XYZ file of N, CA, C and O in Angstrom:
884
model
N -3.429 -19.545 -8.714
C -3.036 -18.437 -9.596
C -2.337 -17.362 -8.769
O -2.837 -16.922 -7.740
N -1.151 -16.943 -9.230
C -0.403 -15.935 -8.497
C -0.984 -14.546 -8.750
O -1.397 -14.215 -9.862
N -1.003 -13.744 -7.693
C -1.523 -12.385 -7.776
C -0.509 -11.428 -7.157
O 0.113 -11.746 -6.133
N -0.369 -10.245 -7.744
C 0.499 -9.209 -7.182
C -0.136 -7.852 -7.429
O -0.715 -7.610 -8.494
N -0.033 -6.984 -6.434
C -0.679 -5.674 -6.500
C 0.232 -4.591 -5.938
O 1.022 -4.840 -5.024
N 0.090 -3.393 -6.478
C 0.732 -2.204 -5.922
C -0.304 -1.505 -5.057
O -1.399 -1.184 -5.521
N 0.015 -1.292 -3.806
C -0.931 -0.680 -2.874
C -0.511 0.754 -2.584
O 0.619 1.008 -2.171
N -1.426 1.674 -2.828
C -1.162 3.083 -2.579
C -2.278 3.669 -1.727
O -3.244 2.981 -1.387
N -2.139 4.937 -1.360
C -3.136 5.572 -0.503
C -3.523 6.939 -1.001
O -2.856 7.517 -1.877
N -4.594 7.470 -0.452
C -5.055 8.798 -0.829
C -4.181 9.895 -0.228
O -4.288 11.055 -0.622
N -3.318 9.526 0.722
C -2.452 10.502 1.387
C -1.517 9.712 2.293
O -1.612 8.476 2.378
N -0.651 10.400 2.978
C 0.135 9.749 4.010
C -0.732 9.574 5.262
O -1.753 10.266 5.433
N -0.371 8.628 6.102
C -1.087 8.363 7.358
C -2.555 7.986 7.136
O -3.436 8.422 7.872
N -2.816 7.188 6.110
C -4.178 6.702 5.896
C -4.293 5.205 6.181
O -5.342 4.606 5.964
N -3.204 4.604 6.671
C -3.268 3.198 7.061
C -2.907 2.217 5.968
O -3.424 1.095 5.954
N -2.004 2.620 5.064
C -1.609 1.705 3.987
C -1.003 0.417 4.546
O -1.339 -0.674 4.091
N -0.091 0.548 5.489
C 0.567 -0.646 6.031
C -0.427 -1.528 6.765
O -0.393 -2.759 6.648
N -1.319 -0.922 7.513
C -2.354 -1.674 8.221
C -3.192 -2.493 7.236
O -3.437 -3.690 7.448
N -3.603 -1.873 6.136
C -4.418 -2.571 5.147
C -3.579 -3.602 4.403
O -4.052 -4.711 4.122
N -2.345 -3.270 4.073
C -1.473 -4.240 3.409
C -1.331 -5.498 4.258
O -1.439 -6.624 3.746
N -1.123 -5.312 5.548
C -0.989 -6.456 6.450
C -2.299 -7.231 6.559
O -2.303 -8.468 6.585
N -3.420 -6.515 6.594
C -4.719 -7.185 6.658
C -4.956 -8.029 5.407
O -5.461 -9.155 5.491
N -4.575 -7.521 4.249
C -4.734 -8.282 3.008
C -3.816 -9.504 2.993
O -4.202 -10.579 2.506
N -2.616 -9.360 3.526
C -1.706 -10.505 3.621
C -2.296 -11.579 4.533
O -2.256 -12.774 4.214
N -2.856 -11.155 5.658
C -3.502 -12.114 6.564
C -4.703 -12.775 5.882
O -4.942 -13.983 6.062
N -5.459 -11.990 5.109
C -6.622 -12.543 4.424
C -6.187 -13.601 3.422
O -6.817 -14.666 3.316
N -5.129 -13.317 2.680
C -4.615 -14.294 1.723
C -4.192 -15.577 2.431
O -4.483 -16.683 1.961
N -3.554 -15.431 3.574
C -3.126 -16.606 4.336
C -4.328 -17.410 4.819
O -4.315 -18.645 4.797
N -5.381 -16.699 5.229
C -6.590 -17.388 5.678
C -7.220 -18.195 4.538
O -7.882 -19.211 4.784
N -6.999 -17.744 3.319
C -7.550 -18.428 2.144
C -6.607 -19.506 1.616
O -6.857 -20.082 0.552
N -5.543 -19.763 2.342
C -4.620 -20.831 1.975
C -3.550 -20.444 0.978
O -2.896 -21.316 0.387
N -3.342 -19.152 0.775
C -2.329 -18.677 -0.158
C -1.044 -18.326 0.582
O -1.096 -17.811 1.704
N 0.078 -18.576 -0.035
C 1.335 -18.057 0.507
C 1.395 -16.571 0.188
O 1.031 -16.138 -0.915
N 1.814 -15.769 1.150
C 1.702 -14.317 1.014
C 3.008 -13.619 1.381
O 3.670 -13.981 2.361
N 3.346 -12.598 0.601
C 4.557 -11.822 0.867
C 4.279 -10.348 0.607
O 3.674 -9.991 -0.405
N 4.721 -9.505 1.525
C 4.585 -8.073 1.369
C 5.933 -7.416 1.178
O 6.943 -7.868 1.733
N 5.956 -6.361 0.376
C 7.166 -5.578 0.151
C 6.886 -4.120 0.497
O 5.790 -3.612 0.264
N 7.884 -3.471 1.045
C 7.841 -2.030 1.295
C 9.134 -1.471 0.708
O 10.129 -1.275 1.418
N 9.165 -1.248 -0.614
C 10.422 -0.933 -1.281
C 11.130 0.316 -0.770
O 12.364 0.363 -0.737
N 10.348 1.328 -0.367
C 10.936 2.579 0.108
C 10.327 2.907 1.469
O 9.099 2.972 1.601
N 11.172 3.091 2.458
C 10.701 3.416 3.798
C 11.590 4.494 4.394
O 12.804 4.515 4.167
N 10.986 5.385 5.156
C 11.733 6.462 5.805
C 11.312 6.552 7.265
O 10.121 6.602 7.573
N 12.298 6.549 8.146
C 12.048 6.616 9.582
C 12.423 5.316 10.257
O 11.741 4.314 10.056
N 13.510 5.329 11.022
C 13.959 4.114 11.693
C 14.188 4.371 13.174
O 14.368 5.511 13.610
N 14.187 3.274 13.955
C 14.478 3.389 15.378
C 15.989 3.300 15.608
O 16.775 3.270 14.646
N 16.375 3.233 16.870
C 17.803 3.223 17.199
C 18.520 2.010 16.624
O 19.736 2.043 16.394
N 17.779 0.936 16.382
C 18.371 -0.280 15.837
C 18.329 -0.303 14.309
O 18.715 -1.298 13.695
N 17.835 0.789 13.707
C 17.772 0.852 12.249
C 16.564 0.167 11.649
O 16.538 -0.099 10.442
N 15.556 -0.122 12.453
C 14.359 -0.804 11.956
C 13.252 0.193 11.651
O 13.062 1.170 12.373
N 12.489 -0.106 10.615
C 11.320 0.686 10.259
C 10.069 -0.081 10.655
O 9.923 -1.261 10.326
N 9.160 0.569 11.361
C 7.971 -0.109 11.890
C 7.115 -0.723 10.785
O 6.604 -1.845 10.933
N 6.926 -0.009 9.687
C 6.082 -0.520 8.608
C 6.696 -1.778 7.986
O 5.991 -2.753 7.705
N 7.990 -1.736 7.771
C 8.672 -2.888 7.191
C 8.542 -4.103 8.095
O 8.247 -5.217 7.647
N 8.737 -3.891 9.404
C 8.648 -5.001 10.344
C 7.232 -5.564 10.407
O 7.035 -6.777 10.502
N 6.219 -4.687 10.325
C 4.827 -5.147 10.343
C 4.525 -6.006 9.120
O 3.866 -7.051 9.215
N 5.010 -5.587 7.961
C 4.770 -6.336 6.734
C 5.478 -7.683 6.778
O 4.925 -8.708 6.354
N 6.688 -7.714 7.287
C 7.403 -8.989 7.391
C 6.676 -9.950 8.322
O 6.591 -11.153 8.050
N 6.129 -9.425 9.398
C 5.405 -10.258 10.353
C 4.117 -10.811 9.747
O 3.741 -11.962 10.000
N 3.440 -10.015 8.932
C 2.170 -10.442 8.335
C 2.363 -11.423 7.182
O 1.424 -12.122 6.803
N 3.550 -11.490 6.626
C 3.818 -12.367 5.488
C 4.044 -13.800 5.943
O 4.590 -14.044 7.020
N 3.635 -14.749 5.123
C 3.910 -16.151 5.425
C 5.195 -16.628 4.765
O 5.795 -17.616 5.201
N 5.626 -15.927 3.719
C 6.880 -16.253 3.042
C 7.973 -15.363 3.617
O 7.869 -14.133 3.588
N 9.008 -15.971 4.145
C 10.100 -15.218 4.749
C 11.107 -14.828 3.675
O 11.778 -15.682 3.087
N 11.204 -13.545 3.417
C 12.132 -13.018 2.426
C 13.231 -12.221 3.128
O 13.007 -11.671 4.208
N 14.409 -12.123 2.528
C 15.469 -11.301 3.117
C 15.017 -9.853 3.277
O 14.237 -9.343 2.467
N 15.515 -9.194 4.305
C 15.154 -7.808 4.546
C 15.435 -6.943 3.326
O 14.643 -6.061 2.977
N 16.551 -7.179 2.649
C 16.912 -6.382 1.477
C 15.934 -6.586 0.327
O 15.831 -5.735 -0.562
N 15.215 -7.702 0.335
C 14.186 -7.937 -0.683
C 12.903 -7.207 -0.321
O 12.267 -6.571 -1.165
N 12.541 -7.307 0.938
C 11.329 -6.623 1.404
C 11.483 -5.112 1.307
O 10.542 -4.401 0.925
N 12.669 -4.612 1.623
C 12.874 -3.171 1.741
C 14.258 -2.766 1.230
O 15.184 -2.583 2.003
N 14.402 -2.627 -0.100
C 15.712 -2.268 -0.649
C 16.168 -0.844 -0.348
O 17.368 -0.570 -0.345
N 15.233 0.066 -0.089
C 15.603 1.450 0.206
C 15.023 1.866 1.558
O 13.812 1.950 1.712
N 15.886 2.125 2.527
C 15.440 2.541 3.861
C 16.303 3.700 4.338
O 17.538 3.678 4.190
N 15.657 4.697 4.920
C 16.349 5.913 5.349
C 15.997 6.237 6.796
O 14.913 5.911 7.281
N 16.904 6.896 7.470
C 16.753 7.124 8.911
C 15.695 8.164 9.245
O 14.886 7.981 10.165
N 15.685 9.265 8.517
C 14.780 10.364 8.853
C 13.365 10.087 8.368
O 13.160 9.627 7.249
N 12.395 10.397 9.208
C 10.984 10.197 8.867
C 10.461 11.413 8.110
O 9.614 12.183 8.599
N 10.974 11.578 6.893
C 10.604 12.703 6.037
C 10.376 12.170 4.626
O 10.490 10.977 4.377
N 10.034 13.063 3.703
C 9.829 12.646 2.318
C 11.052 11.860 1.843
O 12.195 12.275 2.079
N 10.835 10.727 1.177
C 11.970 9.846 0.871
C 13.054 10.466 0.000
O 14.234 10.178 0.195
N 12.681 11.324 -0.952
C 13.735 11.929 -1.785
C 14.601 12.872 -0.967
O 15.809 12.995 -1.220
N 14.020 13.508 0.053
C 14.800 14.375 0.940
C 15.668 13.545 1.879
O 16.834 13.880 2.126
N 15.093 12.447 2.398
C 15.859 11.562 3.275
C 17.042 10.960 2.527
O 18.152 10.842 3.066
N 16.821 10.578 1.272
C 17.894 10.013 0.469
C 18.997 11.047 0.237
O 20.196 10.744 0.352
N 18.596 12.268 -0.076
C 19.581 13.332 -0.334
C 20.424 13.605 0.908
O 21.641 13.818 0.809
N 19.795 13.588 2.081
C 20.534 13.829 3.315
C 21.588 12.761 3.571
O 22.612 13.010 4.204
N 21.337 11.553 3.063
C 22.280 10.446 3.260
C 23.213 10.258 2.061
O 24.002 9.304 2.022
N 23.094 11.151 1.084
C 23.961 11.062 -0.078
C 23.663 9.863 -0.963
O 24.544 9.322 -1.630
N 22.395 9.460 -0.988
C 21.989 8.307 -1.777
C 20.928 8.734 -2.795
O 20.320 9.801 -2.665
N 20.705 7.898 -3.798
C 19.734 8.188 -4.850
C 18.841 6.972 -5.036
O 19.333 5.856 -5.260
N 17.534 7.161 -4.925
C 16.580 6.059 -5.094
C 16.417 5.760 -6.579
O 16.035 6.626 -7.361
N 16.711 4.525 -6.953
C 16.503 4.072 -8.326
C 15.529 2.898 -8.308
O 15.338 2.238 -7.292
N 14.934 2.627 -9.459
C 13.900 1.596 -9.528
C 14.444 0.186 -9.721
O 13.760 -0.787 -9.383
N 15.630 0.049 -10.286
C 16.134 -1.283 -10.645
C 16.104 -2.275 -9.477
O 15.624 -3.409 -9.644
N 16.584 -1.905 -8.294
C 16.527 -2.861 -7.183
C 15.097 -3.237 -6.802
O 14.830 -4.376 -6.400
N 14.169 -2.309 -6.938
C 12.779 -2.569 -6.587
C 12.154 -3.544 -7.572
O 11.444 -4.483 -7.187
N 12.423 -3.343 -8.858
C 11.885 -4.247 -9.874
C 12.422 -5.662 -9.673
O 11.678 -6.640 -9.817
N 13.693 -5.763 -9.294
C 14.298 -7.077 -9.086
C 13.709 -7.777 -7.872
O 13.408 -8.979 -7.915
N 13.518 -7.041 -6.780
C 12.984 -7.665 -5.571
C 11.515 -8.041 -5.743
O 11.063 -9.063 -5.216
N 10.782 -7.255 -6.509
C 9.383 -7.601 -6.774
C 9.301 -8.895 -7.565
O 8.460 -9.756 -7.275
N 10.165 -9.035 -8.551
C 10.165 -10.254 -9.339
C 10.507 -11.465 -8.477
O 9.888 -12.535 -8.601
N 11.458 -11.306 -7.572
C 11.828 -12.400 -6.674
C 10.668 -12.786 -5.773
O 10.403 -13.971 -5.544
N 9.963 -11.787 -5.254
C 8.832 -12.062 -4.367
C 7.717 -12.780 -5.127
O 7.085 -13.710 -4.604
N 7.468 -12.377 -6.357
C 6.393 -12.994 -7.144
C 6.696 -14.457 -7.463
O 5.786 -15.253 -7.649
N 7.956 -14.797 -7.510
C 8.327 -16.193 -7.745
C 8.191 -17.035 -6.482
O 8.111 -18.265 -6.566
N 8.143 -16.370 -5.325
C 8.151 -17.088 -4.045
C 6.783 -17.200 -3.397
O 6.612 -18.015 -2.485
N 5.811 -16.381 -3.795
C 4.527 -16.331 -3.093
C 3.360 -16.303 -4.070
O 3.477 -15.826 -5.203
N 2.208 -16.797 -3.599
C 0.978 -16.752 -4.401
C 0.391 -15.350 -4.460
O -0.215 -14.962 -5.458
N 0.551 -14.612 -3.361
C -0.084 -13.296 -3.237
C 0.967 -12.307 -2.748
O 1.578 -12.516 -1.704
N 1.188 -11.247 -3.520
C 2.213 -10.248 -3.190
C 1.583 -8.866 -3.160
O 0.827 -8.493 -4.070
N 1.894 -8.114 -2.113
C 1.483 -6.718 -2.011
C 2.738 -5.859 -1.957
O 3.606 -6.074 -1.104
N 2.843 -4.908 -2.873
C 3.954 -3.959 -2.888
C 3.406 -2.617 -2.413
O 2.645 -1.961 -3.125
N 3.771 -2.245 -1.206
C 3.234 -1.003 -0.638
C 4.060 0.203 -1.060
O 5.286 0.227 -0.905
N 3.391 1.215 -1.576
C 4.051 2.458 -1.936
C 4.368 3.296 -0.713
O 4.315 2.829 0.430
N 4.678 4.547 -0.957
C 5.029 5.461 0.126
C 4.171 6.711 -0.003
O 4.016 7.268 -1.085
N 3.546 7.132 1.111
C 2.695 8.316 1.066
C 1.513 8.117 0.134
O 0.912 7.049 0.088
N 1.196 9.155 -0.631
C 0.133 9.060 -1.625
C 0.663 8.504 -2.933
O 1.752 7.926 -2.993
N -0.088 8.699 -4.021
C 0.274 8.070 -5.289
C 1.396 8.800 -6.013
O 2.108 8.205 -6.806
N 1.578 10.098 -5.754
C 2.592 10.858 -6.484
C 3.594 11.487 -5.524
O 3.609 12.707 -5.310
N 4.452 10.647 -4.976
C 5.491 11.098 -4.051
C 6.837 11.062 -4.777
O 7.210 10.029 -5.339
N 7.590 12.156 -4.782
C 8.902 12.153 -5.442
C 9.818 11.090 -4.841
O 9.845 10.900 -3.626
N 10.557 10.411 -5.720
C 11.497 9.394 -5.251
C 12.917 9.686 -5.700
O 13.831 9.763 -4.879
N 13.128 9.830 -7.011
C 14.478 10.049 -7.506
C 14.475 10.261 -9.001
O 13.435 10.562 -9.601
N 15.611 10.073 -9.655
C 15.726 10.375 -11.085
C 14.859 9.485 -11.979
O 14.532 9.878 -13.096
N 14.475 8.322 -11.479
C 13.621 7.440 -12.276
C 12.158 7.863 -12.234
O 11.335 7.333 -12.992
N 11.826 8.781 -11.328
C 10.453 9.263 -11.257
C 9.881 9.210 -9.857
O 10.593 8.976 -8.873
N 8.556 9.411 -9.771
C 7.883 9.410 -8.474
C 7.227 8.048 -8.237
O 7.438 7.094 -8.986
N 6.421 7.968 -7.185
C 5.817 6.680 -6.843
C 4.811 6.219 -7.898
O 4.602 5.022 -8.085
N 4.200 7.153 -8.605
C 3.314 6.776 -9.706
C 4.116 6.150 -10.843
O 3.687 5.169 -11.463
N 5.289 6.693 -11.121
C 6.158 6.125 -12.139
C 6.644 4.732 -11.717
O 6.803 3.840 -12.559
N 6.866 4.558 -10.423
C 7.257 3.239 -9.923
C 6.131 2.235 -10.158
O 6.376 1.106 -10.609
N 4.904 2.633 -9.861
C 3.767 1.744 -10.090
C 3.677 1.363 -11.564
O 3.422 0.209 -11.912
N 3.907 2.333 -12.437
C 3.855 2.060 -13.872
C 4.993 1.129 -14.288
O 4.802 0.244 -15.126
N 6.173 1.319 -13.713
C 7.309 0.457 -14.040
C 7.055 -0.979 -13.598
O 7.433 -1.928 -14.288
N 6.408 -1.135 -12.453
C 6.063 -2.466 -11.970
C 4.951 -3.086 -12.807
O 4.896 -4.310 -12.964
N 4.056 -2.245 -13.307
C 2.976 -2.718 -14.163
C 1.939 -3.556 -13.447
O 1.271 -4.386 -14.068
N 1.782 -3.322 -12.154
C 0.847 -4.124 -11.362
C -0.505 -3.434 -11.233
O -0.579 -2.198 -11.221
N -1.584 -4.200 -11.094
C -2.863 -3.590 -10.733
C -2.725 -2.893 -9.377
O -1.902 -3.289 -8.541
N -3.539 -1.879 -9.174
C -3.407 -1.026 -7.992
C -4.570 -1.232 -7.031
O -5.720 -1.352 -7.447
N -4.250 -1.282 -5.752
C -5.250 -1.224 -4.683
C -5.095 0.123 -4.000
O -3.992 0.509 -3.603
N -6.196 0.851 -3.864
C -6.178 2.182 -3.269
C -6.762 2.134 -1.861
O -7.893 1.677 -1.672
N -5.994 2.614 -0.886
C -6.487 2.735 0.483
C -7.017 4.146 0.674
O -6.279 5.124 0.521
N -8.295 4.241 0.983
C -8.933 5.536 1.208
C -9.060 5.748 2.715
O -9.785 5.020 3.392
N -8.342 6.731 3.229
C -8.474 7.077 4.645
C -9.765 7.841 4.843
O -9.916 8.971 4.357
N -10.709 7.234 5.552
C -12.044 7.820 5.672
C -12.045 8.972 6.676
O -12.115 8.787 7.885
N -11.930 10.165 6.106
C -11.975 11.395 6.885
C -12.443 12.507 5.959
O -12.565 12.302 4.742
N -12.710 13.673 6.517
C -13.170 14.794 5.712
C -12.165 15.083 4.594
O -10.972 15.204 4.848
N -12.652 15.175 3.371
C -11.801 15.433 2.218
C -11.421 14.196 1.440
O -10.791 14.286 0.378
N -11.811 13.018 1.948
C -11.349 11.777 1.320
C -11.932 11.553 -0.070
O -11.298 10.897 -0.908
N -13.128 12.076 -0.347
C -13.726 11.854 -1.663
C -12.883 12.515 -2.744
O -12.540 11.899 -3.758
N -12.513 13.759 -2.526
C -11.666 14.470 -3.480
C -10.340 13.746 -3.669
O -9.896 13.513 -4.805
N -9.697 13.368 -2.584
C -8.399 12.698 -2.668
C -8.516 11.361 -3.391
O -7.641 10.986 -4.184
N -9.586 10.637 -3.133
C -9.774 9.331 -3.763
C -9.998 9.468 -5.267
O -9.416 8.715 -6.063
N -10.838 10.411 -5.668
C -11.128 10.581 -7.091
C -9.911 11.083 -7.862
O -9.643 10.645 -8.989
N -9.141 11.993 -7.260
C -7.914 12.454 -7.907
C -6.905 11.316 -8.040
O -6.228 11.188 -9.067
N -6.808 10.494 -7.020
C -5.891 9.349 -7.073
C -6.311 8.383 -8.169
O -5.471 7.874 -8.932
N -7.615 8.118 -8.254
C -8.111 7.205 -9.297
C -7.813 7.755 -10.688
O -7.454 6.996 -11.598
N -7.941 9.062 -10.872
C -7.631 9.674 -12.163
C -6.148 9.518 -12.492
O -5.776 9.215 -13.631
N -5.296 9.723 -11.495
C -3.855 9.606 -11.714
C -3.467 8.164 -12.043
O -2.581 7.925 -12.872
N -4.118 7.216 -11.426
C -3.861 5.797 -11.710
C -4.274 5.472 -13.143
O -3.521 4.844 -13.892
N -5.452 5.933 -13.541
C -5.939 5.677 -14.901
C -5.063 6.364 -15.943
O -4.862 5.833 -17.047
N -4.528 7.541 -15.606
C -3.697 8.290 -16.557
C -2.421 7.544 -16.901
O -1.801 7.823 -17.934
N -2.030 6.604 -16.060
C -0.826 5.797 -16.318
C -1.178 4.419 -16.865
O -0.358 3.515 -16.863
N -2.412 4.304 -17.334
C -2.883 3.052 -17.938
C -2.757 1.870 -16.988
O -2.509 0.731 -17.404
N -2.924 2.137 -15.704
C -2.904 1.082 -14.694
C -4.330 0.728 -14.295
O -5.228 1.573 -14.319
N -4.531 -0.512 -13.929
C -5.847 -0.979 -13.507
C -6.039 -0.741 -12.019
O -5.200 -1.149 -11.205
N -7.130 -0.074 -11.662
C -7.504 0.040 -10.261
C -8.299 -1.211 -9.916
O -9.465 -1.346 -10.272
N -7.642 -2.147 -9.237
C -8.249 -3.451 -8.977
C -9.282 -3.411 -7.865
O -10.150 -4.282 -7.781
N -9.195 -2.409 -7.005
C -10.137 -2.296 -5.902
C -9.666 -1.257 -4.914
O -8.549 -0.739 -5.017
N -10.530 -0.941 -3.970
C -10.165 0.042 -2.956
C -10.689 -0.411 -1.603
O -11.638 -1.196 -1.511
N -10.022 0.054 -0.574
C -10.387 -0.276 0.807
C -10.691 1.009 1.551
O -9.913 1.968 1.504
N -11.822 1.050 2.217
C -12.170 2.184 3.071
C -11.626 1.905 4.465
O -12.052 0.952 5.118
N -10.685 2.709 4.901
C -10.063 2.511 6.207
C -10.599 3.550 7.189
O -10.443 4.753 6.977
N -11.221 3.083 8.250
C -11.858 3.985 9.218
C -10.839 4.604 10.160
O -10.788 4.292 11.347
N -10.038 5.526 9.629
C -9.014 6.153 10.452
C -9.603 7.186 11.412
O -8.996 7.513 12.426
N -10.776 7.710 11.083
C -11.462 8.670 11.957
C -12.798 8.062 12.381
O -13.790 8.165 11.655
N -12.834 7.436 13.567
C -14.067 6.772 13.985
C -15.230 7.733 14.217
O -16.386 7.308 14.277
N -14.916 9.031 14.335
C -15.965 10.024 14.568
C -16.346 10.762 13.283
O -17.021 11.801 13.335
N -15.941 10.236 12.126
C -16.235 10.922 10.873
C -17.738 11.122 10.695
O -18.528 10.184 10.804
N -18.121 12.352 10.414
C -19.539 12.665 10.206
C -20.025 12.075 8.889
O -19.304 12.089 7.886
N -21.239 11.533 8.904
C -21.894 10.973 7.710
C -21.020 9.906 7.031
O -20.870 9.892 5.814
N -20.474 9.022 7.835
C -19.596 7.988 7.287
C -20.298 7.180 6.203
O -19.752 6.968 5.113
N -21.498 6.698 6.476
C -22.209 5.847 5.521
C -22.469 6.579 4.205
O -22.340 5.993 3.119
N -22.827 7.855 4.288
C -23.101 8.629 3.076
C -21.829 8.849 2.268
O -21.837 8.772 1.024
N -20.725 9.123 2.948
C -19.453 9.286 2.261
C -19.020 7.979 1.605
O -18.526 7.966 0.474
N -19.206 6.879 2.309
C -18.841 5.578 1.767
C -19.658 5.279 0.506
O -19.123 4.813 -0.501
N -20.945 5.562 0.545
C -21.794 5.302 -0.614
C -21.400 6.179 -1.799
O -21.406 5.730 -2.953
N -21.046 7.429 -1.527
C -20.602 8.316 -2.602
C -19.357 7.756 -3.276
O -19.246 7.748 -4.511
N -18.410 7.270 -2.478
C -17.208 6.669 -3.038
C -17.541 5.419 -3.850
O -16.972 5.188 -4.925
N -18.474 4.619 -3.354
C -18.871 3.411 -4.088
C -19.497 3.779 -5.434
O -19.315 3.070 -6.428
N -20.230 4.885 -5.449
C -20.885 5.319 -6.686
C -19.879 5.887 -7.696
O -20.077 5.741 -8.908
N -18.817 6.538 -7.206
C -17.948 7.305 -8.096
C -16.617 6.645 -8.427
O -16.048 6.925 -9.494
N -16.108 5.802 -7.564
C -14.835 5.159 -7.867
C -15.042 4.016 -8.865
O -15.943 3.190 -8.684
N -14.201 3.935 -9.881
C -14.386 2.932 -10.944
C -13.748 1.589 -10.607
O -13.024 1.007 -11.418
N -14.025 1.090 -9.420
C -13.439 -0.183 -8.985
C -14.253 -0.694 -7.803
O -14.935 0.079 -7.110
N -14.203 -1.997 -7.544
C -14.978 -2.558 -6.439
C -14.408 -2.223 -5.064
O -13.191 -2.093 -4.901
N -15.297 -2.085 -4.107
C -14.907 -1.937 -2.709
C -14.495 -3.307 -2.186
O -15.271 -4.260 -2.240
N -13.275 -3.393 -1.675
C -12.763 -4.661 -1.143
C -13.103 -4.858 0.330
O -12.859 -5.932 0.877
N -13.667 -3.822 0.932
C -14.078 -3.938 2.320
C -13.827 -2.662 3.103
O -13.145 -1.743 2.636
N -14.391 -2.623 4.293
C -14.208 -1.498 5.213
C -13.351 -1.990 6.368
O -13.761 -2.881 7.129
N -12.161 -1.459 6.488
C -11.265 -1.836 7.577
C -11.684 -1.094 8.832
O -11.677 0.138 8.851
N -12.066 -1.805 9.888
C -12.552 -1.140 11.097
C -11.447 -0.426 11.848
O -10.266 -0.761 11.715
N -11.850 0.560 12.635
C -10.887 1.307 13.444
C -10.470 0.475 14.660
O -11.308 -0.011 15.410
N -9.171 0.300 14.833
C -8.601 -0.373 15.998
C -9.306 -1.689 16.330
O -9.813 -1.878 17.444
N -9.357 -2.629 15.395
C -10.035 -3.904 15.670
C -9.232 -4.777 16.628
O -8.000 -4.634 16.731
N -9.904 -5.675 17.317
C -9.204 -6.663 18.127
C -8.291 -7.484 17.225
O -8.706 -7.927 16.157
N -7.060 -7.660 17.653
C -6.129 -8.414 16.839
C -5.422 -7.595 15.784
O -4.666 -8.147 14.976
N -5.649 -6.291 15.745
C -4.967 -5.435 14.794
C -5.281 -5.803 13.353
O -6.419 -6.107 13.001
N -4.268 -5.805 12.508
C -4.478 -6.096 11.089
C -4.975 -7.514 10.868
O -5.751 -7.771 9.948
N -4.583 -8.434 11.731
C -5.095 -9.801 11.623
C -6.600 -9.814 11.867
O -7.351 -10.517 11.193
N -7.051 -9.020 12.828
C -8.482 -8.939 13.115
C -9.262 -8.265 12.013
O -10.438 -8.551 11.795
N -8.602 -7.347 11.295
C -9.281 -6.629 10.195
C -9.412 -7.492 8.953
O -10.212 -7.180 8.059
N -8.623 -8.555 8.861
C -8.579 -9.356 7.635
C -9.944 -9.890 7.250
O -10.289 -9.956 6.054
N -10.748 -10.272 8.216
C -12.053 -10.878 7.937
C -13.012 -9.883 7.260
O -13.969 -10.297 6.616
N -12.730 -8.576 7.406
C -13.600 -7.562 6.804
C -13.241 -7.293 5.354
O -13.948 -6.535 4.681
N -12.163 -7.890 4.874
C -11.687 -7.596 3.526
C -11.782 -8.812 2.620
O -11.815 -9.941 3.080
N -11.815 -8.540 1.328
C -11.719 -9.600 0.329
C -10.579 -9.257 -0.617
O -10.193 -8.086 -0.766
N -10.030 -10.252 -1.260
C -8.974 -10.015 -2.226
C -9.583 -9.625 -3.568
O -10.717 -9.991 -3.880
N -8.841 -8.874 -4.367
C -9.351 -8.536 -5.705
C -9.607 -9.798 -6.523
O -8.939 -10.826 -6.332
N -10.537 -9.725 -7.423
C -10.837 -10.855 -8.288
C -9.781 -10.950 -9.382
O -9.428 -9.972 -10.007
N -9.275 -12.142 -9.605
C -8.319 -12.347 -10.687
C -6.916 -11.904 -10.364
O -6.604 -11.363 -9.338
């Protein structure tokens, strides 16, 4: 059975790409063909490559054209609507919807990674929440485990529900290994978030995202 999900985070720098790659590796370990997409990316090196896009391509078992994995890429590592404006370009959803459909035809398991948090401005078609709604995919929420994460997670879950999208599950990513009362915070999130915990991604595991894959499970259905 083919599965596809929109992956978002409680904020920027919470490890969305790391978790997306770990889920792709997990799918591969379960014998599924896996493909990741990063439709909008900002920040490139001298060769025009974006680190997140390259990580997702490496974690995928299905080799897709770069333009399919990442139809919108900008040089400056800033908010994507600002990066697009600086380059005289406008982010639209049509190319993203087309590439997602192509990926879903090619792989058993597809992860479409958003940008920043759930409500990041993109262009005239709307923000990243509007993109998730246009795709119509169940959502996986990456919670960066640090002070303030409970508020950010609950607000994100409310915004997802407000768009009639299904929160298929969430991942607790240990971005702050020194977080005080980690277990208590994790339990509070388990009690309050209306979706199953898909796992706790460890901080800096051996093998990177491949090593984290064993700590995660895929959403049911």
